[in-house]
XYZ file of C-alpha atoms in Angstrom:
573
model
C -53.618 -67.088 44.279
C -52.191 -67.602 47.902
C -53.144 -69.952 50.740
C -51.800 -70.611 53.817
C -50.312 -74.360 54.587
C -47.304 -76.390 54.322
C -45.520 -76.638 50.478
C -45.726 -79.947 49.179
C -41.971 -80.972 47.589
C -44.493 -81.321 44.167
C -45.176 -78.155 43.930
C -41.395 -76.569 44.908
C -39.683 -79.214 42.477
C -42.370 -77.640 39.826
C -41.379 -74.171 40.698
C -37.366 -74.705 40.447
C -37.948 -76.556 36.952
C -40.190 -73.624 35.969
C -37.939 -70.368 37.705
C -34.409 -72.455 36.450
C -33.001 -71.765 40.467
C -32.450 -74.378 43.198
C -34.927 -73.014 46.018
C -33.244 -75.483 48.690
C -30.055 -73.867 49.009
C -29.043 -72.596 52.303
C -29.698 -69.101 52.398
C -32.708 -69.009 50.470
C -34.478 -71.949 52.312
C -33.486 -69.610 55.551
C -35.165 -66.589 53.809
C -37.975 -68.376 52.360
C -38.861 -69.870 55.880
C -39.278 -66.696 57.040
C -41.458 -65.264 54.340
C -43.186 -68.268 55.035
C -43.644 -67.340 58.657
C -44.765 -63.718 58.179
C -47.016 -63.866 54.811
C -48.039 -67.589 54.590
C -46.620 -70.032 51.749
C -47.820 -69.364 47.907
C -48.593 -71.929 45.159
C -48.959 -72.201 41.763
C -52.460 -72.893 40.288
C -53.472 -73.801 36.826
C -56.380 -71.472 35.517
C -58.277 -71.528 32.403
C -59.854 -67.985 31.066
C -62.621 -68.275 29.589
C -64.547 -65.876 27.598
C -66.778 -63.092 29.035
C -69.822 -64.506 30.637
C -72.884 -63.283 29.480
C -74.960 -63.221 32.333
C -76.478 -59.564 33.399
C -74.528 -59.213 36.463
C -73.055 -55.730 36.667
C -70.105 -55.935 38.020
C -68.472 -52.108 39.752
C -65.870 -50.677 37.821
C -62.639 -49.857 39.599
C -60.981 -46.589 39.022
C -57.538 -46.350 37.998
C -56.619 -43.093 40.127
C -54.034 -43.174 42.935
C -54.891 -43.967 46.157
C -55.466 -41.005 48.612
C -56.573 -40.153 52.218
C -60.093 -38.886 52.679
C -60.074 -35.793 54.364
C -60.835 -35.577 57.563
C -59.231 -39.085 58.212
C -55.763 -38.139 58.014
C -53.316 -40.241 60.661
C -49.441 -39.877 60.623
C -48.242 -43.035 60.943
C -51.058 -43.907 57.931
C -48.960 -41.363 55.609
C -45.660 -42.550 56.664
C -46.229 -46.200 56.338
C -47.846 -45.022 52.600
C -44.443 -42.980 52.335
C -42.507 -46.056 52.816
C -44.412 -48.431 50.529
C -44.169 -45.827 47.879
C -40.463 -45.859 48.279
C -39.882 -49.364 48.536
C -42.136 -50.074 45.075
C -39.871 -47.366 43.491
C -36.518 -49.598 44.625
C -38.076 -52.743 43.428
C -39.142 -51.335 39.841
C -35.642 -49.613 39.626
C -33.902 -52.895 40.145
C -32.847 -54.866 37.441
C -33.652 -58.533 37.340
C -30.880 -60.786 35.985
C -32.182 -63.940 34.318
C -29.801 -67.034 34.089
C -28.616 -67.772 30.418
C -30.278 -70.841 29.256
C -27.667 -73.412 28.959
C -26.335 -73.938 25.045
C -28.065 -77.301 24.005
C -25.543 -79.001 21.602
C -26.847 -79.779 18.364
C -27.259 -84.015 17.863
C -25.845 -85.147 14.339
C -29.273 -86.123 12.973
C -30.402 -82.772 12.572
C -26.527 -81.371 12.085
C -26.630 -83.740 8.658
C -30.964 -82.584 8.183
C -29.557 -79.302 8.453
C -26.129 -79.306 6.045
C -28.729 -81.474 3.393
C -31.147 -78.897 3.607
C -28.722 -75.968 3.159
C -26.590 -77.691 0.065
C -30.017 -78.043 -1.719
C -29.434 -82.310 -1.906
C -33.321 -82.904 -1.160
C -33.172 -86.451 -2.602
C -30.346 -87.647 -0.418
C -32.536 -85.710 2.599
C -35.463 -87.919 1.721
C -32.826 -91.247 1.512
C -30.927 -90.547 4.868
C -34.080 -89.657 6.699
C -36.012 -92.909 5.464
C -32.861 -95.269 5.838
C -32.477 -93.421 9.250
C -35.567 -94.131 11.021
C -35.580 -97.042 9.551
C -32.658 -98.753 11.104
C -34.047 -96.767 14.285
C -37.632 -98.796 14.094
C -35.169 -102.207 13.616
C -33.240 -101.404 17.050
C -29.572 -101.579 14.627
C -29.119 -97.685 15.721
C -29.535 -96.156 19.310
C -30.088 -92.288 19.468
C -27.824 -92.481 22.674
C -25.383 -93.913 20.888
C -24.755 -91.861 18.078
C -23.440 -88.532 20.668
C -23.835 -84.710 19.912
C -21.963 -82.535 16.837
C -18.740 -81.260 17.947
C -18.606 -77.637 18.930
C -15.975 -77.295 16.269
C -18.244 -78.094 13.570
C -21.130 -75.815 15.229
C -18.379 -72.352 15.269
C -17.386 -73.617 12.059
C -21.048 -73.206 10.138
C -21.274 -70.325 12.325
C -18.695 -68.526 11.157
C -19.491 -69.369 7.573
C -22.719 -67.797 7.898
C -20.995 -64.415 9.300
C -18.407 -64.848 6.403
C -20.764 -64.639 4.049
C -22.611 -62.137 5.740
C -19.294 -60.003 5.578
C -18.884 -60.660 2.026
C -22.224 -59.333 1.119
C -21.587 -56.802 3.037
C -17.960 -55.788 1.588
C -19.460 -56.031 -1.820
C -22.184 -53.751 -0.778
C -19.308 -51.141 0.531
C -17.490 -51.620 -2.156
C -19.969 -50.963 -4.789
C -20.845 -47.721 -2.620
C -17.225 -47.191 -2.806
C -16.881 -47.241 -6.468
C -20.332 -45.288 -6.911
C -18.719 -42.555 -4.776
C -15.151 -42.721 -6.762
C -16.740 -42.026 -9.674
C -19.186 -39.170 -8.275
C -15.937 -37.772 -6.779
C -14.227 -37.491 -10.323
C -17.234 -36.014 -11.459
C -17.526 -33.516 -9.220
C -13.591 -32.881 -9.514
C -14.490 -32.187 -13.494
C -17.017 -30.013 -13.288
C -14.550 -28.200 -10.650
C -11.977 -27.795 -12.496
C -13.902 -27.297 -15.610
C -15.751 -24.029 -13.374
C -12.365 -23.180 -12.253
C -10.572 -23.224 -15.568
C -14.160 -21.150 -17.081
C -13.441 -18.414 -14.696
C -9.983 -18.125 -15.133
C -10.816 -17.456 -18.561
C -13.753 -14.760 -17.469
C -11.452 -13.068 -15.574
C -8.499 -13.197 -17.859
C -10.858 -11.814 -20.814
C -12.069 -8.898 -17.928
C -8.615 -7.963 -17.388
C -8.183 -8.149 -20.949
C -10.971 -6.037 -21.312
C -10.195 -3.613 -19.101
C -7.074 -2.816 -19.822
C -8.560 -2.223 -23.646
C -10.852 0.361 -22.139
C -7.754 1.998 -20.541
C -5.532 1.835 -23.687
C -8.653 3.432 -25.778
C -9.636 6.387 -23.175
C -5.566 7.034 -23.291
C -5.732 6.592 -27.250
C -8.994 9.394 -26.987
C -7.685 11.375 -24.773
C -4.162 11.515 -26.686
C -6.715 12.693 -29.995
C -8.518 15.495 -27.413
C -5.380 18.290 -28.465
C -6.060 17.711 -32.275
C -10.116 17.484 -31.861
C -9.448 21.279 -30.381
C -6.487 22.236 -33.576
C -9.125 21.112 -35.783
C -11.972 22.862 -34.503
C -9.958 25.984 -33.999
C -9.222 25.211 -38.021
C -12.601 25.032 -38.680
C -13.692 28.440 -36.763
C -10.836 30.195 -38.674
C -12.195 28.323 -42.412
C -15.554 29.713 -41.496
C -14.408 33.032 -41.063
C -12.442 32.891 -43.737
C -15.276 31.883 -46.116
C -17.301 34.396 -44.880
C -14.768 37.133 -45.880
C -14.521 35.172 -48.974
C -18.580 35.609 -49.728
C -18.299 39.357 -49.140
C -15.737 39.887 -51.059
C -17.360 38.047 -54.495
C -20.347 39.992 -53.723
C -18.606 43.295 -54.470
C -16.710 41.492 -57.427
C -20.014 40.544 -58.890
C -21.850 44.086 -58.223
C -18.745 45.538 -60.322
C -19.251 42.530 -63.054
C -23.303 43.899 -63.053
C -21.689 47.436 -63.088
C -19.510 46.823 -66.067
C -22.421 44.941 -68.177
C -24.832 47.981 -68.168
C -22.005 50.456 -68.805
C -21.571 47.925 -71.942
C -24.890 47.740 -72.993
C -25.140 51.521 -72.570
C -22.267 52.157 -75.222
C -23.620 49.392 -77.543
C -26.833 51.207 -77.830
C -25.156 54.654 -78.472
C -25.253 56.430 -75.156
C -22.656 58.344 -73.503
C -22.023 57.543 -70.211
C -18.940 58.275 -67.707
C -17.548 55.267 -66.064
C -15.848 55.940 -62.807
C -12.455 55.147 -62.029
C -11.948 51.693 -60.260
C -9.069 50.701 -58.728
C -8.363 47.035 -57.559
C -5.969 47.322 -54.735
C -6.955 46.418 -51.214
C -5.041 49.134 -50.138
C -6.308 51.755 -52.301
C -9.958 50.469 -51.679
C -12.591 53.234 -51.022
C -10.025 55.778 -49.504
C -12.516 58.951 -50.038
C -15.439 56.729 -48.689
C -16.269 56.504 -45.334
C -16.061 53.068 -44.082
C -18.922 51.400 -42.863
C -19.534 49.058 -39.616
C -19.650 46.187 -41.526
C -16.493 46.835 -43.286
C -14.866 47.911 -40.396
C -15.254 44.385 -38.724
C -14.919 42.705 -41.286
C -11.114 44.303 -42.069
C -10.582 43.235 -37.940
C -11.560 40.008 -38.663
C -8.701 39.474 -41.564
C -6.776 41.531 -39.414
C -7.049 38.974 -36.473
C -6.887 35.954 -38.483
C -3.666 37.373 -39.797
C -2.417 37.411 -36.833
C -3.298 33.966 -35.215
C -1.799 32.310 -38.474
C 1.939 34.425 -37.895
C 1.555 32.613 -34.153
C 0.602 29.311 -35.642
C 3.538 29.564 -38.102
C 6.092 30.302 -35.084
C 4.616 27.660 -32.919
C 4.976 24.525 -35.769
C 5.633 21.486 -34.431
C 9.794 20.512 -34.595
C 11.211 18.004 -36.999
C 13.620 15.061 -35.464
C 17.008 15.420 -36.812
C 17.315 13.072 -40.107
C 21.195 14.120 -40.623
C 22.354 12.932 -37.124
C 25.841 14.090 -35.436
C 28.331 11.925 -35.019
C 28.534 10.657 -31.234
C 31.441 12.244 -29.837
C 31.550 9.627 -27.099
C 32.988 7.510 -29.726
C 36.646 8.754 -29.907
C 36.631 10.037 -26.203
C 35.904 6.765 -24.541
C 38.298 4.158 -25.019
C 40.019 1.129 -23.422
C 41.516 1.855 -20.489
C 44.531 -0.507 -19.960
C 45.315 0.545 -16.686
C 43.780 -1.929 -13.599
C 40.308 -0.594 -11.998
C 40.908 1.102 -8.883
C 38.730 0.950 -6.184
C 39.383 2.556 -3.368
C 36.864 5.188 -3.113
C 36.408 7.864 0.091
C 33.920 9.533 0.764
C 35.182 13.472 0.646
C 31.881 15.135 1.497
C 28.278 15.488 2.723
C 25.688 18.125 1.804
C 22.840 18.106 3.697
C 20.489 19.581 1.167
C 16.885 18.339 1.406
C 14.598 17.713 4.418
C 13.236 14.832 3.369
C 15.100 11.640 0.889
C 17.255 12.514 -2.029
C 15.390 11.014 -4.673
C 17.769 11.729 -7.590
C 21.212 13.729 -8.722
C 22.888 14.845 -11.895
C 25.937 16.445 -13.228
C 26.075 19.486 -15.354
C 27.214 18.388 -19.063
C 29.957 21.302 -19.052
C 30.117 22.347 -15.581
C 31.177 21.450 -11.832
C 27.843 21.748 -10.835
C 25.444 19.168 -9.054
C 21.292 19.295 -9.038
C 19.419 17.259 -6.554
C 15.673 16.835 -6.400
C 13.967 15.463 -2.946
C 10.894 14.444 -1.686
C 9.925 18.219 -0.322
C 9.480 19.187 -4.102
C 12.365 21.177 -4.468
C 15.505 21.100 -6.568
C 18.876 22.375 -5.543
C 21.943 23.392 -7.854
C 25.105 23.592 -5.786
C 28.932 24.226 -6.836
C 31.539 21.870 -6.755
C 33.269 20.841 -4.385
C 32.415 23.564 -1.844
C 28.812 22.771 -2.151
C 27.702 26.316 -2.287
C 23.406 26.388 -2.981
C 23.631 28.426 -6.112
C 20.164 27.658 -6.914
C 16.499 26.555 -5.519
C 13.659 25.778 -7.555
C 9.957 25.310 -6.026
C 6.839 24.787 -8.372
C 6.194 21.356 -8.095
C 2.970 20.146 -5.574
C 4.427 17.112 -4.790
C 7.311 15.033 -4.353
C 10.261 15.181 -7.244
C 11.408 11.860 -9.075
C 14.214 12.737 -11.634
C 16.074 15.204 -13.134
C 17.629 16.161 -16.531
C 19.904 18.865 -18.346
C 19.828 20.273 -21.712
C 22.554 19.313 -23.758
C 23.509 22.507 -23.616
C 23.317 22.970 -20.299
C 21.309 26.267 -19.852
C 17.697 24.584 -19.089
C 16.538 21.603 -16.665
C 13.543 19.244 -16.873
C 12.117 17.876 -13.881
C 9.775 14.511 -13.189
C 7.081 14.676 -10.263
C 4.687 12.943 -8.640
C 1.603 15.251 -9.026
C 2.108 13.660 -12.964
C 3.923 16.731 -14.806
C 6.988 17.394 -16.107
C 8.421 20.974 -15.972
C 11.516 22.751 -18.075
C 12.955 25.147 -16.239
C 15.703 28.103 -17.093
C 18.514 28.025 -14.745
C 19.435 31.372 -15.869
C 16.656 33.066 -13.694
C 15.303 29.622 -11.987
C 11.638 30.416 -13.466
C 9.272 27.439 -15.096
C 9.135 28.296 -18.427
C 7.295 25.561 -19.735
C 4.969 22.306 -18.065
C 3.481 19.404 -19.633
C 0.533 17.879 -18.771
C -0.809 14.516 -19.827
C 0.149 11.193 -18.070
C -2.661 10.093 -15.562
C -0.305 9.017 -12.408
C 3.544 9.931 -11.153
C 6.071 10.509 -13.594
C 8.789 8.410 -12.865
C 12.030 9.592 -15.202
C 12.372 12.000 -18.225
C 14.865 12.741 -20.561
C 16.342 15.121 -22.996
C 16.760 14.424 -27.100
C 19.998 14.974 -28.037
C 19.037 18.324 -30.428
C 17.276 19.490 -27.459
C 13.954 20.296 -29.059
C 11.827 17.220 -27.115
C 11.682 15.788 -23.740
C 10.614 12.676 -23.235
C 9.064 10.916 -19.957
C 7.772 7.753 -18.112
C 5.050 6.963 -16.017
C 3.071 5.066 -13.537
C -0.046 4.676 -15.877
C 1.880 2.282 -17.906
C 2.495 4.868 -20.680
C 5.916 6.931 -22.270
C 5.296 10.644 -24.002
C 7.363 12.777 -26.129
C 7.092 16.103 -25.830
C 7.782 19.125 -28.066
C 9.481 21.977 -26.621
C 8.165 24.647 -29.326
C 5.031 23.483 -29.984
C 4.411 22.742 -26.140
C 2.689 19.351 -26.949
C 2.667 15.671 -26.956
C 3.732 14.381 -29.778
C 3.899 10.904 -29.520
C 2.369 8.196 -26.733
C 3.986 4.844 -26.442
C 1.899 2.055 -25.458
C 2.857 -1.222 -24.683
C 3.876 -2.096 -21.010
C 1.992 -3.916 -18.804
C 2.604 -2.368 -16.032
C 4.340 1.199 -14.918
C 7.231 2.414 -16.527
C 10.219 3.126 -14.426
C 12.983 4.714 -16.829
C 13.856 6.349 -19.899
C 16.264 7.204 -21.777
C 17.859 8.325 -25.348
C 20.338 6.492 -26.925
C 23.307 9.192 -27.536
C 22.944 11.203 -30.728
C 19.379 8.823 -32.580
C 15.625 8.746 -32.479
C 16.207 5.521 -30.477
C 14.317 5.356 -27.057
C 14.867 2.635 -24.057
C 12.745 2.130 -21.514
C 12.522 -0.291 -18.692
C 8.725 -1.519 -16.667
C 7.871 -3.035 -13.811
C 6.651 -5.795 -16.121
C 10.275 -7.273 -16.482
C 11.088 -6.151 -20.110
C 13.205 -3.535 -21.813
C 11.689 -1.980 -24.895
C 13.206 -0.019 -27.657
C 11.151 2.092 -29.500
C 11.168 4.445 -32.535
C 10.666 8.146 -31.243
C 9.520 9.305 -34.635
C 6.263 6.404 -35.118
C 6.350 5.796 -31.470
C 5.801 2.130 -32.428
C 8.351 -0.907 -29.832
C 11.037 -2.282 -32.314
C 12.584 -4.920 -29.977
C 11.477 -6.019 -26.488
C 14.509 -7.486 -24.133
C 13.276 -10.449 -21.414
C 15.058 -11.551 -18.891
C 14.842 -9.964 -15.308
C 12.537 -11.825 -12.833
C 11.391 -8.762 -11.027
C 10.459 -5.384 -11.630
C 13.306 -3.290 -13.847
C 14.031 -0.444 -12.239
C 16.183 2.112 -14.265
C 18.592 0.983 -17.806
C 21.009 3.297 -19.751
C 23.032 3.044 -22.424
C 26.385 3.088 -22.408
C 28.698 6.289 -23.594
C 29.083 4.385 -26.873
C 26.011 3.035 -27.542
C 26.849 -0.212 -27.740
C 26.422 -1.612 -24.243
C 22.913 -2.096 -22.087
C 22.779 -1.849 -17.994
C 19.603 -2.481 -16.362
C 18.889 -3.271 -12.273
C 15.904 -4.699 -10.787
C 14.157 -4.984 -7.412
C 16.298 -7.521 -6.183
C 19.549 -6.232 -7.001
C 20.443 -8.168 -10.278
C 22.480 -6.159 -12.381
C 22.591 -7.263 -16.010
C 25.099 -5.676 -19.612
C 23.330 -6.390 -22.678
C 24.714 -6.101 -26.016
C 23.012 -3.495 -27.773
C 24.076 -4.538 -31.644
C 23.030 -8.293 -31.034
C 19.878 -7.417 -28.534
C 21.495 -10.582 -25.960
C 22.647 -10.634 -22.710
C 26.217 -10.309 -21.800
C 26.195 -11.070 -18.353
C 24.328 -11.090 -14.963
C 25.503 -9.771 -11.810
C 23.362 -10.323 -8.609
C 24.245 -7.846 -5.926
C 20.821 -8.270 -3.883
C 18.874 -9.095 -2.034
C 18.349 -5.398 -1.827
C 17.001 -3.423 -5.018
C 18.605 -1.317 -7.672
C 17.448 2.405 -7.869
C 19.308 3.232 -10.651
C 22.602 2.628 -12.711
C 25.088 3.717 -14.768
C 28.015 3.933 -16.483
C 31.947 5.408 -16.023
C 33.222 7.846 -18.352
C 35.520 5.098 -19.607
């Protein structure tokens, strides 16, 4: 409530005390004179509210809506005065109004000891200091002037102590929700690694798995040739026992024949037996011969035949009585110093696309290369004079191999055969099928009656040339078989895998004698040497190691790398 008038120096002493801000400085007295001047003076007035009269005076509501211009009494300088009140509300509510901090009111030792007696728990001593206290207050012997304020020290120091202990509750809070979370981390890092090590072990037993279901649809499909001998068997047994039925029909129509003739002489009849003869050949020569007879004699006459080609095509025998390796008085020490100093002499270009493989003629100066167009070559030495070109193959060639005696060729591909060929006429005369992927090497036996070969399916077959089958499968690498290779004048097979190991294996039970470890990559070709007696094997990375073939141990290791071995062998010395 305002009213207009002078300001008593009461009521401006009251309103510093009650606002906390000296009203007579200069400035504001200057701009407090002139409020004064324009809007009268204000004053503060004590009112009491009472509660709502009950009295029936109605009193008119007033409606909270903004304030706005009747039509019809619209005036511009109206609207722009209420434009600039609007504005000047909006600055004042935007402001921010800055109170001065209340002054920090030291804390008098009377209630500093109250205080520390309260907070130690030492009520009975509270109860004696206060009543001795006031005491020698009501006696005059103390004055409350006298006795001063608590040090600030003391005041941060209890301070402090609180927010210590505050911080200690809180670092064993944190610390409990530290250890809480250690030890849901290590759980968590359990059950991890006990998932992780459980599907290791899934995956190991479905590779495991896996590769069982391989080696058995290999193992069936290895049985599928003698499932069709068999059957083949049976059709010819059948036939056969039906010839057999026929024929001890007739033999018991003559035994009924012969028992009435003897029962007609026992009871005193004559009666003319006719002449029977036994031979097969002699059989019913005045007779006509009937239709059934006449198939039937076919029949014998075909199954004849198909066991005269069965008995040609019998499966060969390996050698028991082997020859004597000739290598063995041929090769010996040579005491002269290694010589070097090889130059090249020539260049054939032969193939259109990479050389895959070469190999001498066992008797002859004559070379064979097979390429990656799927053709061989047989050239003369040293002119280098194509004497021969065989095609056949639908993809690319891998190796190559003569017949000990030199008059036939095998050949390794990638569309997973393995052909002999006769270099006589340069005509396939003979092609195995079997391994599932490329064939990598092959090989001939020694007696020349099998070829054996190596593949990317992880497998190694021998094959018989005169029965024109597999006779053996040998299972046990891991992963594809690069090489292999007959030691000189045995049933002894070597073969090297891209799993890092060098097996040795009986040809005869096609079961792994020995296995050699110690390449750290893939193996990529091994021979023996002329003797027998030595190992060389090469891997990917060009590390060349001699093993000794009698004790199954390294000799020594040669790195040449870091780029690969293709293949190695030995000198004729």
């Amino acid at each position: 409530m305002a009213a207009q008038g002078g300001i008593p120096s009461s009521a401006v002493r009251v309103l510093e005390e009650a606002l906390g801000v000296g009203l007579t400085a200069a400035g504001d007295a200057r701009d407090t004179a002139d409020a004064v001047a324009a809007e009268g003076a204000y004053y503060l007035e004590q009112v009491t509210i009472t509660e709502a009269s009950e009295d029936d005076y109605e009193y008119e509501e007033i409606p909270d809506d903004n304030f706005s211009i009747p039509e019809g009494e619209e005036d511009l300088a109206k609207a722009i005065q209420m434009a600039q009140e609007q504005a000047t509300d909006t600055e004042i509510l935007e402001r921010k109004t800055v109170l001065p901090s209340k002054p920090a009111v030291p804390e008098v030792i009377e209630d500093f000891l109250c205080n520390f007696l309260i907070k130690m728990g030492m009520t009975r001593t509270l109860d004696c200091f206060q009543s001795e206290w006031y005491e020698l207050i009501q006696k005059g012997v103390t004055e409350l002037r006298t006795v001063g304020n608590v040090p600030d020290v003391y005041t941060q120091l209890m301070l402090l102590e609180n927010e210590n202990k505050n911080l200690k509750k809180d670092l064993k809070h944190y610390k409990q929700a530290a250890d809480k979370a250690r030890e849901d981390l290590l759980k968590i890092q359990k059950e991890r690694d006990f998932h992780r090590m459980h599907h290791k072990r899934i995956v190991q037993e479905k590779n495991k798995l896996i590769n069982d279901l391989k080696g058995l649809k290999l193992h069936y499909a290895s049985y599928e040739p003698t499932i069709r001998v068999l059957h083949e068997k049976h059709h010819t047994l059948l036939k056969e026992k039906m010839l057999i039925s026929v024929e001890r029909d007739k033999v018991v129509g003559q035994i009924s024949g012969l028992q009435e003739i003897l029962k007609n002489v026992e009871i005193g009849h004559s009666y003319h037996a006719p002449e029977m003869k036994v031979g097969r050949s002699r059989e019913k020569e005045n007779t006509p011969e009937g239709p059934t007879q006449k198939g039937l004699r076919e029949a014998r006459e075909q199954n004849k035949c198909k066991t005269k080609m069965k008995g040609n095509t019998k499966d060969s025998e390996f050698p028991i009585d082997m020859q004597p390796n000739a290598n063995l008085n041929v090769c010996k020490e040579n005491l002269s110093p290694a010589k070097f100093d090889y130059k090249l002499k020539n260049i054939f270009r032969l193939h259109e696309l990479p050389v895959s493989c070469v190999s001498m003629h066992p008797h002859k100066d004559i070379l064979v290369s097979c390429g990656e167009d799927r053709l061989w070559k047989v050239l003369g030495l040293p002119k280098g004079n194509v004497l021969l070109t065989g095609f056949g193959h639908t993809d690319w060639l891998s190796d190559c191999c003569f017949h000990p005696s030199g008059n036939k060729l095998a050949t390794s591909s990638g569309d997973t055969t393995v052909k002999l060929w006769d270099l006589c006429k340069g005509d396939c005369i003979l092609t195995f099928e079997g391994h599932s992927h490329a064939v990598w090497s092959c090989t001939w036996h020694s007696c020349g009656n099998f070829v054996a070969s190596s593949s990317l399916d992880k497998t190694s077959k021998i094959w018989d040339v005169n029965s024109e089958r597999c006779r053996c499968t040998l299972y046990g690498h891991t992963d594809s078989v690069n090489s292999i290779e007959f030691f000189p004048f045995s049933n002894t097979l070597l073969t090297s895998s891209a799993d890092k190991t060098l097996s040795i294996w009986d040809a005869r039970t096609g079961i792994c004698e020995q296995s050699l470890y110690g390449h750290m990559h893939s193996i990529n070709d091994a021979i023996f040497d002329p003797r027998g007696h030595m190992i060389a094997s090469c891997d990917a990375r060009g590390v060349t190691k001699l093993w000794d073939f009698r004790k199954l141990l390294p000799i020594v290791s040669i790195d040449i790398g870091p780029s690969p071995g293709n293949e190695v062998n030995f000198d004729s010395s």
